[in-house]
Amino acid sequence: MKIMITGGAGFVGSHLSEYLLKKRHKIVICTKTSVKNVDSIREKIELEKIDVTNYAKLEKFIIKKKPDVIIHLAGNTSHSKSFESPFNDLDSNTKSTLNILEIIRKTLPKCKFILGSTFVVIGKPKKLPVNEFTECNPTTLYGVNRLSSEYYTKIYNQVYGINTNIFRITNSFGPKEQIIPNKNAINYLIHKAFKNEDITIYNDGKFFRDIIYISDVISAINCIIRKGKQGELYWISSNKKTWFYQIGNELEKLTKAKTKYVKQPKYTKKVDVGNFVVNNSKIKKLGWNPKISVKEGIIETLKYFKENNI
C-alpha cells in the first residue's frame, strides 16, 4: 500500500515510517519541521515539506500521490503552547484534519483516514479505568482541538462513508522525542537523569499514568491499519498503572541522578488530568498486546541518548 503520514518526521511518525517501510509499504511523508528523525530512510521514502493547514498545496500533493491510507499525526502536541498561541493550535490540530477529510471526500473517497489523537481529550476522568465510552471534558485548548478533530472524523465517516479510524495514545516515550518538559515529561526526566542531573517530580510522585513505550505504540497503529473496523476508535495503552515515584526510583538505580519532589505549579493543577489508566481490551481483540515494560523502555531510551551523544 501507499501510506501517507502527516507529521511523518516527528516522534511517532518517524518510528511509524521506519516500521511500515520494513513491511514493504510505500511511504510518503508530509512535514513542515526538521527531517533529522528520518535521515536513515530518506532515500527510501517520498518526503515533501508541506504545511497541512494550507489547503491548496495539500490538495495538490494528495491528488498527485494518491495514497491508499493517510495517517494524520501532524499538529501541535504541547498543552502549554495551545494557550500561548490558541489560533495556531486551532489551525494545526483542527483545521488540518478538516482539510484532509475534505480532500479525501472530494478527490479520493476510497482512501482510508486514520487520526492520531491523545488521552488529554478526556480531561480529569471521573472513573477509572478509562475506555472508549468515557465522557470527554478536556482541560486545555489542545485537548479541545484534538477532540474536535475526532468529531470531524466521526462525522465524515457517518455522513460521507469515508473509511476512518481514530486512535488515542496515553503517555508514550522513547527515542527521537523532543526533550521539552511540557511536551513529554517522561522523556525529559530520562534525559535529565542521563546527564546525571537532579530530576524533579511533583507531589512526592504519588500519582500514576498509563505509560507505553514507542515500539508498542507503533505495532498498535499497524494493527489498526490492518484490522481496524471502519468508524471505530481505539485506545493505545499499557493498561498498567505506573506511579511517578517508581520512575524516579528506576532512574536513580540506572543513573547517578537524584530525585527531588516539589509542589505542583498552579498552572499544572488547573490542567492536569490526574491519575490515569486505560482499559485497552478493544484493541487487544484485534490481536495486539504491548510487550515492553516501562523499565525496559527507560533502559532503551538511555541507551539511545548514550549512542547518539544527546
mmCIF file of C-alpha atoms in Angstrom:
data_model
loop_
_atom_site.group_PDB
_atom_site.id
_atom_site.type_symbol
_atom_site.label_atom_id
_atom_site.label_comp_id
_atom_site.label_asym_id
_atom_site.label_seq_id
_atom_site.Cartn_x
_atom_site.Cartn_y
_atom_site.Cartn_z
ATOM 1 C CA MET A 1 0.000 0.000 0.000
ATOM 2 C CA LYS A 2 0.961 3.612 -0.405
ATOM 3 C CA ILE A 3 0.706 5.226 3.029
ATOM 4 C CA MET A 4 0.923 8.963 3.605
ATOM 5 C CA ILE A 5 1.922 10.117 7.073
ATOM 6 C CA THR A 6 1.487 13.751 8.070
ATOM 7 C CA GLY A 7 3.990 14.663 10.766
ATOM 8 C CA GLY A 8 5.950 11.681 9.485
ATOM 9 C CA ALA A 9 9.280 13.082 10.667
ATOM 10 C CA GLY A 10 8.061 13.608 14.237
ATOM 11 C CA PHE A 11 8.388 11.287 17.223
ATOM 12 C CA VAL A 12 5.629 8.784 16.434
ATOM 13 C CA GLY A 13 5.701 9.487 12.696
ATOM 14 C CA SER A 14 9.382 8.699 12.199
ATOM 15 C CA HIS A 15 9.152 5.395 14.077
ATOM 16 C CA LEU A 16 5.998 4.508 12.149
ATOM 17 C CA SER A 17 7.629 5.375 8.815
ATOM 18 C CA GLU A 18 10.585 3.087 9.549
ATOM 19 C CA TYR A 19 8.309 0.270 10.693
ATOM 20 C CA LEU A 20 5.935 0.428 7.696
ATOM 21 C CA LEU A 21 8.849 0.681 5.278
ATOM 22 C CA LYS A 22 10.123 -2.654 6.628
ATOM 23 C CA LYS A 23 6.639 -4.040 5.932
ATOM 24 C CA ARG A 24 7.266 -3.073 2.284
ATOM 25 C CA HIS A 25 4.728 -0.268 2.097
ATOM 26 C CA LYS A 26 5.426 2.830 0.011
ATOM 27 C CA ILE A 27 5.823 5.729 2.441
ATOM 28 C CA VAL A 28 5.005 9.353 1.711
ATOM 29 C CA ILE A 29 5.764 11.895 4.432
ATOM 30 C CA CYS A 30 4.345 15.392 4.855
ATOM 31 C CA THR A 31 6.205 17.587 7.327
ATOM 32 C CA LYS A 32 6.987 21.229 7.934
ATOM 33 C CA THR A 33 9.690 20.649 10.557
ATOM 34 C CA SER A 34 13.135 19.056 10.763
ATOM 35 C CA VAL A 35 13.600 15.776 8.889
ATOM 36 C CA LYS A 36 16.510 14.583 11.032
ATOM 37 C CA ASN A 37 14.455 11.735 12.523
ATOM 38 C CA VAL A 38 14.092 10.107 9.094
ATOM 39 C CA ASP A 39 17.647 10.641 7.838
ATOM 40 C CA SER A 40 18.301 6.883 7.877
ATOM 41 C CA ILE A 41 15.428 6.173 5.464
ATOM 42 C CA ARG A 42 15.457 9.433 3.493
ATOM 43 C CA GLU A 43 16.417 7.747 0.205
ATOM 44 C CA LYS A 44 13.691 5.108 0.525
ATOM 45 C CA ILE A 45 10.695 7.375 1.086
ATOM 46 C CA GLU A 46 8.962 10.286 -0.596
ATOM 47 C CA LEU A 47 9.109 13.437 1.520
ATOM 48 C CA GLU A 48 7.565 16.838 0.997
ATOM 49 C CA LYS A 49 7.706 19.908 3.232
ATOM 50 C CA ILE A 50 4.074 20.999 3.380
ATOM 51 C CA ASP A 51 2.071 22.853 5.998
ATOM 52 C CA VAL A 52 -1.089 20.752 6.372
ATOM 53 C CA THR A 53 -3.090 23.874 7.209
ATOM 54 C CA ASN A 54 -2.504 25.074 3.627
ATOM 55 C CA TYR A 55 -5.468 23.511 1.823
ATOM 56 C CA ALA A 56 -4.446 24.336 -1.755
ATOM 57 C CA LYS A 57 -0.907 22.924 -1.508
ATOM 58 C CA LEU A 58 -2.037 19.898 0.471
ATOM 59 C CA GLU A 59 -4.789 19.099 -2.051
ATOM 60 C CA LYS A 60 -2.357 19.197 -4.986
ATOM 61 C CA PHE A 61 0.065 16.932 -3.132
ATOM 62 C CA ILE A 62 -2.556 14.349 -2.119
ATOM 63 C CA ILE A 63 -4.074 14.251 -5.614
ATOM 64 C CA LYS A 64 -0.590 13.760 -7.083
ATOM 65 C CA LYS A 65 0.414 10.960 -4.679
ATOM 66 C CA LYS A 66 -2.975 9.168 -4.471
ATOM 67 C CA PRO A 67 -2.321 7.348 -1.161
ATOM 68 C CA ASP A 68 -4.335 4.305 -0.080
ATOM 69 C CA VAL A 69 -4.111 5.389 3.559
ATOM 70 C CA ILE A 70 -3.488 8.741 5.226
ATOM 71 C CA ILE A 71 -2.353 8.695 8.848
ATOM 72 C CA HIS A 72 -2.698 12.155 10.344
ATOM 73 C CA LEU A 73 -0.130 12.793 13.079
ATOM 74 C CA ALA A 74 0.830 16.392 12.317
ATOM 75 C CA GLY A 75 -0.034 19.128 14.792
ATOM 76 C CA ASN A 76 0.972 20.864 17.974
ATOM 77 C CA THR A 77 1.324 18.462 20.904
ATOM 78 C CA SER A 78 2.072 20.931 23.706
ATOM 79 C CA HIS A 79 -0.776 21.884 26.031
ATOM 80 C CA SER A 80 1.097 24.979 27.224
ATOM 81 C CA LYS A 81 1.656 26.188 23.649
ATOM 82 C CA SER A 82 -2.061 25.829 22.975
ATOM 83 C CA PHE A 83 -2.616 28.647 25.480
ATOM 84 C CA GLU A 84 0.321 30.714 24.212
ATOM 85 C CA SER A 85 -0.840 30.504 20.564
ATOM 86 C CA PRO A 86 -4.513 29.464 20.593
ATOM 87 C CA PHE A 87 -5.247 30.221 16.927
ATOM 88 C CA ASN A 88 -2.154 28.376 15.785
ATOM 89 C CA ASP A 89 -3.243 25.379 17.841
ATOM 90 C CA LEU A 90 -6.714 25.577 16.299
ATOM 91 C CA ASP A 91 -5.212 25.506 12.810
ATOM 92 C CA SER A 92 -2.640 22.778 13.406
ATOM 93 C CA ASN A 93 -4.884 20.436 15.400
ATOM 94 C CA THR A 94 -8.336 21.058 13.917
ATOM 95 C CA LYS A 95 -8.226 22.825 10.561
ATOM 96 C CA SER A 96 -5.579 20.381 9.338
ATOM 97 C CA THR A 97 -7.884 17.425 9.985
ATOM 98 C CA LEU A 98 -10.824 19.068 8.238
ATOM 99 C CA ASN A 99 -8.573 19.894 5.276
ATOM 100 C CA ILE A 100 -7.566 16.270 4.791
ATOM 101 C CA LEU A 101 -11.096 14.924 5.228
ATOM 102 C CA GLU A 102 -12.465 17.382 2.655
ATOM 103 C CA ILE A 103 -9.729 16.487 0.168
ATOM 104 C CA ILE A 104 -10.478 12.780 0.607
ATOM 105 C CA ARG A 105 -14.219 13.398 0.204
ATOM 106 C CA LYS A 106 -13.736 15.379 -2.998
ATOM 107 C CA THR A 107 -10.907 13.514 -4.686
ATOM 108 C CA LEU A 108 -10.068 10.138 -3.063
ATOM 109 C CA PRO A 109 -13.234 8.698 -1.456
ATOM 110 C CA LYS A 110 -11.676 5.213 -1.202
ATOM 111 C CA CYS A 111 -8.674 6.463 0.788
ATOM 112 C CA LYS A 112 -8.641 5.285 4.417
ATOM 113 C CA PHE A 113 -8.120 8.039 7.002
ATOM 114 C CA ILE A 114 -6.599 7.352 10.417
ATOM 115 C CA LEU A 115 -6.456 10.129 13.005
ATOM 116 C CA GLY A 116 -3.883 10.093 15.786
ATOM 117 C CA SER A 117 -5.307 11.593 18.975
ATOM 118 C CA THR A 118 -4.421 11.819 22.649
ATOM 119 C CA PHE A 119 -5.537 10.911 26.141
ATOM 120 C CA VAL A 120 -5.870 14.591 27.085
ATOM 121 C CA VAL A 121 -9.224 14.787 25.280
ATOM 122 C CA ILE A 122 -10.679 13.093 28.376
ATOM 123 C CA GLY A 123 -9.635 15.755 30.876
ATOM 124 C CA LYS A 124 -9.877 14.656 34.515
ATOM 125 C CA PRO A 125 -11.600 11.256 34.433
ATOM 126 C CA LYS A 126 -14.388 10.704 36.949
ATOM 127 C CA LYS A 127 -13.918 6.944 36.871
ATOM 128 C CA LEU A 128 -11.013 4.587 36.119
ATOM 129 C CA PRO A 129 -10.118 2.771 34.014
ATOM 130 C CA VAL A 130 -10.987 4.960 31.051
ATOM 131 C CA ASN A 131 -12.414 3.312 27.914
ATOM 132 C CA GLU A 132 -13.863 4.271 24.526
ATOM 133 C CA PHE A 133 -17.134 5.369 26.128
ATOM 134 C CA THR A 134 -15.655 7.641 28.817
ATOM 135 C CA GLU A 135 -17.022 11.193 28.809
ATOM 136 C CA CYS A 136 -14.643 13.847 27.466
ATOM 137 C CA ASN A 137 -14.134 17.127 29.335
ATOM 138 C CA PRO A 138 -10.739 18.453 28.159
ATOM 139 C CA THR A 139 -8.904 20.925 30.391
ATOM 140 C CA THR A 140 -6.707 22.505 27.701
ATOM 141 C CA LEU A 141 -7.226 24.176 24.330
ATOM 142 C CA TYR A 142 -5.030 21.441 22.883
ATOM 143 C CA GLY A 143 -7.426 18.809 24.202
ATOM 144 C CA VAL A 144 -10.472 20.678 22.850
ATOM 145 C CA ASN A 145 -8.934 20.956 19.386
ATOM 146 C CA ARG A 146 -7.920 17.308 19.283
ATOM 147 C CA LEU A 147 -11.421 16.307 20.358
ATOM 148 C CA SER A 148 -12.903 18.497 17.617
ATOM 149 C CA SER A 149 -10.762 16.621 15.104
ATOM 150 C CA GLU A 150 -12.159 13.355 16.414
ATOM 151 C CA TYR A 151 -15.708 14.606 15.854
ATOM 152 C CA TYR A 152 -14.880 15.761 12.323
ATOM 153 C CA THR A 153 -13.524 12.285 11.624
ATOM 154 C CA LYS A 154 -16.629 10.579 13.013
ATOM 155 C CA ILE A 155 -18.972 12.819 11.034
ATOM 156 C CA TYR A 156 -17.150 12.276 7.736
ATOM 157 C CA ASN A 157 -17.438 8.542 8.335
ATOM 158 C CA GLN A 158 -21.128 8.665 9.244
ATOM 159 C CA VAL A 159 -22.265 11.179 6.610
ATOM 160 C CA TYR A 160 -19.919 10.512 3.684
ATOM 161 C CA GLY A 161 -18.952 6.902 4.326
ATOM 162 C CA ILE A 162 -15.195 7.602 4.436
ATOM 163 C CA ASN A 163 -13.293 4.678 5.953
ATOM 164 C CA THR A 164 -11.897 6.159 9.161
ATOM 165 C CA ASN A 165 -10.294 5.130 12.426
ATOM 166 C CA ILE A 166 -9.194 7.139 15.451
ATOM 167 C CA PHE A 167 -6.586 6.092 17.984
ATOM 168 C CA ARG A 168 -5.756 7.762 21.268
ATOM 169 C CA ILE A 169 -2.308 7.293 22.778
ATOM 170 C CA THR A 170 -1.648 7.514 26.512
ATOM 171 C CA ASN A 171 1.734 8.755 27.847
ATOM 172 C CA SER A 172 4.257 7.449 25.302
ATOM 173 C CA PHE A 173 8.032 7.781 25.399
ATOM 174 C CA GLY A 174 11.226 6.631 23.746
ATOM 175 C CA PRO A 175 13.973 7.602 21.287
ATOM 176 C CA LYS A 176 13.566 10.549 18.881
ATOM 177 C CA GLU A 177 11.112 12.502 21.023
ATOM 178 C CA GLN A 178 11.859 16.164 21.658
ATOM 179 C CA ILE A 179 13.291 16.843 25.097
ATOM 180 C CA ILE A 180 10.898 19.519 26.321
ATOM 181 C CA PRO A 181 9.348 19.437 29.836
ATOM 182 C CA ASN A 182 5.844 20.494 28.798
ATOM 183 C CA LYS A 183 5.772 18.199 25.777
ATOM 184 C CA ASN A 184 6.907 14.824 27.080
ATOM 185 C CA ALA A 185 7.647 14.795 30.797
ATOM 186 C CA ILE A 186 8.895 11.203 30.787
ATOM 187 C CA ASN A 187 11.497 11.708 28.053
ATOM 188 C CA TYR A 188 12.553 14.944 29.756
ATOM 189 C CA LEU A 189 13.086 13.159 33.086
ATOM 190 C CA ILE A 190 15.018 10.338 31.433
ATOM 191 C CA HIS A 191 17.292 12.802 29.644
ATOM 192 C CA LYS A 192 17.929 14.788 32.831
ATOM 193 C CA ALA A 193 18.874 11.546 34.578
ATOM 194 C CA PHE A 194 21.078 10.539 31.639
ATOM 195 C CA LYS A 195 23.037 13.763 32.197
ATOM 196 C CA ASN A 196 23.217 12.855 35.917
ATOM 197 C CA GLU A 197 21.233 15.938 36.834
ATOM 198 C CA ASP A 198 18.605 16.059 39.568
ATOM 199 C CA ILE A 199 15.114 15.228 38.363
ATOM 200 C CA THR A 200 12.043 16.932 39.816
ATOM 201 C CA ILE A 201 8.692 15.204 40.247
ATOM 202 C CA TYR A 202 5.509 16.729 41.634
ATOM 203 C CA ASN A 203 3.562 15.670 44.744
ATOM 204 C CA ASP A 204 6.012 13.049 46.031
ATOM 205 C CA GLY A 205 5.410 11.102 42.816
ATOM 206 C CA LYS A 206 2.154 9.776 44.260
ATOM 207 C CA PHE A 207 0.194 9.861 41.019
ATOM 208 C CA PHE A 208 0.054 7.335 38.228
ATOM 209 C CA ARG A 209 -0.289 7.275 34.460
ATOM 210 C CA ASP A 210 -0.728 4.665 31.761
ATOM 211 C CA ILE A 211 2.713 4.731 30.161
ATOM 212 C CA ILE A 212 3.609 2.972 26.913
ATOM 213 C CA TYR A 213 6.878 2.610 25.007
ATOM 214 C CA ILE A 214 7.056 3.802 21.416
ATOM 215 C CA SER A 215 7.579 0.384 19.784
ATOM 216 C CA ASP A 216 4.297 -0.813 21.297
ATOM 217 C CA VAL A 217 2.556 2.322 20.006
ATOM 218 C CA ILE A 218 3.825 1.578 16.500
ATOM 219 C CA SER A 219 2.769 -2.069 16.486
ATOM 220 C CA ALA A 220 -0.673 -0.974 17.693
ATOM 221 C CA ILE A 221 -1.049 1.545 14.852
ATOM 222 C CA ASN A 222 -0.031 -1.148 12.378
ATOM 223 C CA CYS A 223 -2.705 -3.397 13.859
ATOM 224 C CA ILE A 224 -5.316 -0.661 13.331
ATOM 225 C CA ILE A 225 -4.182 -0.165 9.718
ATOM 226 C CA ARG A 226 -4.655 -3.856 9.036
ATOM 227 C CA LYS A 227 -7.607 -4.786 11.229
ATOM 228 C CA GLY A 228 -9.315 -1.625 12.483
ATOM 229 C CA LYS A 229 -13.076 -1.700 11.898
ATOM 230 C CA GLN A 230 -14.436 1.227 9.916
ATOM 231 C CA GLY A 231 -15.527 4.201 12.024
ATOM 232 C CA GLU A 232 -14.097 2.819 15.266
ATOM 233 C CA LEU A 233 -11.999 4.483 17.987
ATOM 234 C CA TYR A 234 -9.191 2.554 19.727
ATOM 235 C CA TRP A 235 -7.091 3.277 22.798
ATOM 236 C CA ILE A 236 -3.365 2.522 22.597
ATOM 237 C CA SER A 237 -2.228 1.943 26.167
ATOM 238 C CA SER A 238 -0.419 -0.438 28.501
ATOM 239 C CA ASN A 239 -3.441 -0.897 30.815
ATOM 240 C CA LYS A 240 -0.990 -0.613 33.742
ATOM 241 C CA LYS A 241 -0.564 1.988 36.472
ATOM 242 C CA THR A 242 2.928 3.447 36.638
ATOM 243 C CA TRP A 243 3.486 5.663 39.685
ATOM 244 C CA PHE A 244 5.848 8.562 39.102
ATOM 245 C CA TYR A 245 7.831 7.782 42.243
ATOM 246 C CA GLN A 246 8.552 4.411 40.574
ATOM 247 C CA ILE A 247 10.013 6.259 37.590
ATOM 248 C CA GLY A 248 12.149 8.319 39.971
ATOM 249 C CA ASN A 249 13.350 5.164 41.726
ATOM 250 C CA GLU A 250 14.245 3.442 38.447
ATOM 251 C CA LEU A 251 16.182 6.454 37.181
ATOM 252 C CA GLU A 252 18.140 6.639 40.433
ATOM 253 C CA LYS A 253 19.080 2.957 40.034
ATOM 254 C CA LEU A 254 20.078 3.285 36.389
ATOM 255 C CA THR A 255 21.926 6.634 36.597
ATOM 256 C CA LYS A 256 23.636 8.904 39.129
ATOM 257 C CA ALA A 257 20.647 11.252 39.215
ATOM 258 C CA LYS A 258 18.724 12.070 42.384
ATOM 259 C CA THR A 259 15.009 12.702 42.623
ATOM 260 C CA LYS A 260 13.649 15.885 44.163
ATOM 261 C CA TYR A 261 9.956 16.084 44.960
ATOM 262 C CA VAL A 262 8.374 19.513 44.566
ATOM 263 C CA LYS A 263 4.950 21.110 44.771
ATOM 264 C CA GLN A 264 2.801 21.162 41.687
ATOM 265 C CA PRO A 265 2.688 24.611 39.982
ATOM 266 C CA LYS A 266 -0.656 26.449 39.878
ATOM 267 C CA TYR A 267 -0.933 26.134 36.088
ATOM 268 C CA THR A 268 -0.355 22.387 36.204
ATOM 269 C CA LYS A 269 -3.002 21.970 38.914
ATOM 270 C CA LYS A 270 -5.565 23.613 36.648
ATOM 271 C CA VAL A 271 -4.920 21.460 33.597
ATOM 272 C CA ASP A 272 -3.526 18.187 34.982
ATOM 273 C CA VAL A 273 -5.656 15.106 34.246
ATOM 274 C CA GLY A 274 -4.550 13.415 37.481
ATOM 275 C CA ASN A 275 -4.394 9.647 37.830
ATOM 276 C CA PHE A 276 -4.983 7.896 34.525
ATOM 277 C CA VAL A 277 -5.215 4.305 33.306
ATOM 278 C CA VAL A 278 -6.999 2.864 30.276
ATOM 279 C CA ASN A 279 -8.841 -0.357 29.557
ATOM 280 C CA ASN A 280 -7.281 -1.414 26.240
ATOM 281 C CA SER A 281 -9.345 -4.580 25.733
ATOM 282 C CA LYS A 282 -10.887 -3.282 22.483
ATOM 283 C CA ILE A 283 -7.611 -3.118 20.572
ATOM 284 C CA LYS A 284 -6.458 -6.373 22.177
ATOM 285 C CA LYS A 285 -9.409 -8.059 20.469
ATOM 286 C CA LEU A 286 -7.705 -7.195 17.172
ATOM 287 C CA GLY A 287 -4.766 -9.384 18.266
ATOM 288 C CA TRP A 288 -2.428 -6.723 19.681
ATOM 289 C CA ASN A 289 -0.613 -6.754 23.027
ATOM 290 C CA PRO A 290 2.058 -4.411 24.467
ATOM 291 C CA LYS A 291 5.420 -6.096 25.006
ATOM 292 C CA ILE A 292 7.840 -3.568 26.507
ATOM 293 C CA SER A 293 7.766 -2.678 30.214
ATOM 294 C CA VAL A 294 8.381 0.882 31.388
ATOM 295 C CA LYS A 295 11.731 -0.195 32.870
ATOM 296 C CA GLU A 296 12.813 -1.791 29.576
ATOM 297 C CA GLY A 297 11.727 1.340 27.725
ATOM 298 C CA ILE A 298 13.727 3.576 30.062
ATOM 299 C CA ILE A 299 16.836 1.431 29.511
ATOM 300 C CA GLU A 300 16.392 1.614 25.719
ATOM 301 C CA THR A 301 15.914 5.392 25.835
ATOM 302 C CA LEU A 302 19.028 5.884 27.978
ATOM 303 C CA LYS A 303 20.918 3.688 25.511
ATOM 304 C CA TYR A 304 19.708 5.876 22.637
ATOM 305 C CA PHE A 305 20.881 9.063 24.396
ATOM 306 C CA LYS A 306 24.297 7.494 25.005
ATOM 307 C CA GLU A 307 24.776 6.109 21.488
ATOM 308 C CA ASN A 308 23.759 9.383 19.872
ATOM 309 C CA ASN A 309 25.517 11.643 22.397
ATOM 310 C CA ILE A 310 22.319 13.606 23.055
#
